[in-house]
Amino acid sequence: MLESLLALGGLVLLRDSVEWEGRSLLKALIKKSALCGEQVHILGCEVSEEEFREGFDSNINSRLVYHDLFRDPLNWSETGETLPGGPLEALRALCRRTDPGPVTIALDSLSWLLLHLPCTTLCQTLHTLSHQDSCHGDSSPGEQVHVLGLLHEELHGPGPLGVLSSLAQTEVTLSGAMGQASAHILYRRPQQRLTHQTQWFSILPDFSLELQGGPPLEPQPYPDPRVPSMDPTTHLTFNLRLSKKEREAKDSLTLPFQFSSEKQQALLCPGLGQATSHIFYEPDAYDDLDQEDPDDDLDV
Amino acid sequence: MAAAASCSTSTRSTGSVVVAASRNSVTSFQRRGPRASGTDSGCSRLVSIAGTRPSVRNGQLLVSTGLPALDQLLGGGLAVGTVLLIEEDKYNIYSPLLFKYFLAEGIVTGHTLLVASAKEDPADILQELPAPLLDDNCKKECDEDICNHKTESNIKMKIAWRYQLLPKMEARPVSSSRFGHYYDVSKRIPQELIEASKWHGFFLPEKISSTLNLEPCSLNHGYIKLLQFIQNIIYEEGFDGSNPQKKQKNILRIGIQNLGSPLWGDDICWTENCDSNHSLTKFLYMLRGLLRSSLSACIITVPTHLIQNKAIIARVTNLSDTVVGLESFIGSEKETNPLYKDYHGLIHIRQIPQLNNLIYDVSDVKDLAFKLKRKLFTIEHPPTPTVLLPSQTSTSRGHSPVW
């Protein structure tokens, strides 16, 4: 899946960190698309052009169009070599590019652009850049624009990271274990579920991508195996199981309205201390206790 | 005396719908006229617009949100003149679906649409709307009508010959007299329905020229343009009653996607304290003013999980009328919870408006989960924990809760 990252189109975000750097993966993807015959434009902001081009052989280097923002970002030398207008103008020029054919645009570092450009302008420009194919009328799937952005995730807070993740079609987070790098790829296609995959890889010295064994999982919808499954029987307000003592106590409980043999005996033979109950009645002043039967007066 | 009072209240409750519906008429006893008022029949003086119905609680005019289950949870539907705010889920998978249901319902009932987005072209959004599910009987009738159109005139009605002179009911492909339709998510809406409908689109990159120096003003430029656009449409098409329409009154359904994201030029998803803290809230305030004075209903999706300042989220919620939040299980620990294994997320009804009412209409169900099946989006109650107890066989008595 890592090798077909570019086939998906749109913005691909490569998030790296201090321990696992992403520039080599960026260069490997650039090399792959250059070998496929696409045009490659690189906006270099963080490293010099010589350093970026080193490691590529000459036929690849001839295909790369490098826009250098590293040497003179503020255009102090005014030699006319650097792009006027700074990085924003460079991005806009890439948007207005009208050459046909599939193209890959690599932003050497989105972090640099984030720190130097206002955020909303950058987001809008990135969106226009990655959706360029739709404004050129009908475009075959081979004519897509692929934008690769390298983002150093430790430099930014949760706000910018969240926004760029929502803009990106594919997000690759680099991590690793025991000297082996892995890429956690999260990609979403429109109208479809999110899928993710973890791929172990290594980059060879000539910047070709080699996929490793490791534990590469097949693409699956996004479960997170680190989180333990929740047990619904925790934190209930009632007991689900009885201990042995509780069970015995429950069994030996006599119910109040059950007529057991003990009760029968108690009622039949009043014991020593038990007296049968008597009712004592004191008639009121209003009670008419006449022993005669009132029906006796009737002559029936 | 008590019996008489209860008797009168019961008659009032049964007749309340009719009474509420016929506010404009002279007498309170009115036969409920046909809902689809395509032809101007002189008998009913009800102002009945296609696709609307009065609420049984407070007489407010309601439109359907496109999902009958959601209509029921919101108390019958969305009131005309109000805003439905949808808080997007984390990866923005399910909130566009609710958005599309709303717009598809507008097409099916013949309302005018206004679609605004900074991300996608409105024409593309309309192409992706779900197809309405037709009644099977209606469909068969349509087919039969088409095939034997000629021969049916004198052959039928040997017994019910008195009805032969009555005007024929048109078997329209979609019955717009119903309130709330069902849609098939796996299919696209037929092209002729889109072409027959009236819609206006607002795509932000086209409307705003990308110039660098825009003088900072209190409200975001994208929002200003959108408000002007909405106001123009409402005024020109007469939704606020400014041009007295001879023709049928209609509802304007407004859909705004991803409001508050940086693509609209708003900073609130970026930092916690930004200059344009108040743009979105001012926009919502003005939008609500526009809506209240016109026959329109609006759906807005906002990525609240990206907004950094919690106070803004609270303000946005207060400024909207109905607020529904979607929380998907993707990537969260709830995905492995066995309670939720059949569902794709939770839906929270955060707020229901109190319109012309003294009673608070709080939804009495607190936990609802949604599921996107292949064709349908359903909202259900997730099962309670005790239902899912694993059946253990160690003790014979089973699990009886002991208090």
XYZ file of C-alpha atoms in Angstrom, chain B residues 244-403:
160
model
C -45.935 39.456 -3.485
C -45.949 36.242 -5.365
C -48.817 35.266 -7.531
C -47.376 31.854 -7.803
C -47.014 29.248 -5.160
C -45.126 30.045 -1.997
C -42.102 27.921 -1.548
C -39.437 27.220 1.002
C -35.775 27.979 0.534
C -33.498 25.275 1.872
C -30.016 26.555 2.599
C -27.117 24.195 3.140
C -23.705 25.431 4.257
C -20.931 22.924 4.518
C -17.887 22.961 6.802
C -18.541 26.385 8.214
C -15.703 27.537 10.419
C -13.006 25.541 8.701
C -9.960 27.407 7.388
C -11.209 26.977 3.844
C -13.771 29.641 4.649
C -10.971 31.860 5.826
C -11.695 31.410 9.496
C -8.984 30.997 12.096
C -10.883 29.375 14.897
C -9.760 25.856 14.104
C -6.176 26.918 14.197
C -5.469 28.633 17.455
C -7.281 29.292 20.634
C -6.990 33.056 20.657
C -7.239 34.495 17.230
C -8.275 37.803 15.837
C -11.383 36.593 14.174
C -12.878 35.004 17.239
C -16.211 36.560 16.582
C -16.609 36.093 12.847
C -18.485 32.862 13.022
C -20.754 33.979 15.817
C -21.588 37.216 14.059
C -22.287 35.328 10.897
C -24.660 32.980 12.663
C -26.446 35.848 14.304
C -27.009 37.627 11.018
C -27.972 34.435 9.279
C -30.573 33.693 11.878
C -31.994 37.163 11.413
C -32.292 36.541 7.684
C -33.922 33.194 8.249
C -36.435 34.367 10.769
C -37.856 36.891 8.369
C -38.179 34.543 5.429
C -39.589 31.174 4.546
C -36.360 29.278 4.733
C -34.624 26.585 6.710
C -30.921 26.093 6.969
C -28.562 23.235 7.691
C -24.962 23.983 8.670
C -22.165 21.524 9.368
C -19.392 22.762 11.606
C -16.202 20.869 12.485
C -16.484 21.483 16.206
C -13.878 18.865 17.005
C -11.311 21.149 15.379
C -12.313 24.362 17.110
C -9.730 25.027 19.742
C -11.587 27.487 21.909
C -14.385 25.822 23.821
C -16.148 29.086 24.432
C -16.702 29.499 20.722
C -18.311 26.091 20.530
C -20.678 27.052 23.318
C -21.537 30.311 21.618
C -22.123 28.623 18.291
C -24.432 26.124 19.967
C -26.401 28.859 21.650
C -26.756 30.816 18.446
C -28.212 27.897 16.565
C -31.650 26.560 17.069
C -31.373 22.825 16.730
C -28.021 21.212 17.380
C -27.243 17.601 16.563
C -23.820 16.170 17.276
C -22.332 13.139 15.581
C -19.655 11.103 17.215
C -18.232 8.257 15.219
C -16.520 5.327 16.820
C -13.650 5.188 14.383
C -10.428 5.454 16.256
C -11.921 5.759 19.692
C -12.038 3.179 22.430
C -15.764 2.848 22.066
C -15.237 0.859 18.934
C -14.216 -2.176 20.900
C -17.013 -1.794 23.382
C -19.323 -4.764 22.850
C -22.338 -2.540 23.433
C -21.636 -0.616 20.314
C -20.423 -3.273 18.000
C -23.336 -3.009 15.631
C -23.247 0.723 15.378
C -21.029 3.263 13.741
C -21.413 6.134 16.110
C -23.486 8.046 18.564
C -25.851 10.844 17.741
C -26.476 13.471 20.381
C -29.426 15.794 20.225
C -27.831 18.666 22.036
C -30.465 21.323 21.690
C -34.028 21.678 20.537
C -35.381 25.173 20.094
C -38.017 26.770 22.224
C -40.031 28.562 19.580
C -43.133 30.484 20.609
C -43.334 28.192 23.532
C -42.984 28.254 27.254
C -42.261 24.572 27.592
C -38.811 23.215 27.128
C -38.830 20.530 24.518
C -36.080 18.335 25.787
C -35.636 15.093 24.013
C -36.251 12.332 26.492
C -33.853 9.868 24.966
C -30.303 10.499 25.891
C -28.395 7.782 24.156
C -28.918 7.152 20.503
C -26.649 5.396 18.118
C -26.590 5.471 14.379
C -25.658 2.923 11.818
C -24.963 3.384 8.155
C -26.186 0.340 6.355
C -25.582 -0.047 2.692
C -28.739 1.725 1.715
C -30.025 3.440 4.791
C -28.924 5.541 7.700
C -30.722 4.406 10.817
C -30.883 5.793 14.325
C -31.565 3.392 17.147
C -31.153 2.888 20.845
C -28.114 0.870 21.724
C -28.816 -2.066 23.988
C -28.399 -1.610 27.720
C -25.541 -3.403 29.443
C -27.626 -6.090 31.105
C -28.958 -7.371 27.832
C -25.527 -8.297 26.659
C -24.431 -10.330 29.626
C -22.340 -13.296 28.576
C -24.242 -16.406 29.402
C -22.050 -18.292 31.770
C -22.698 -21.878 32.494
C -20.859 -22.264 35.776
C -23.772 -21.550 38.062
C -27.098 -23.035 37.299
C -29.141 -20.309 38.807
C -28.035 -17.761 36.293
C -27.528 -14.156 37.058
C -30.210 -12.598 39.058
C -29.368 -9.206 40.307
C -29.444 -9.019 44.049
C -30.256 -5.727 45.524
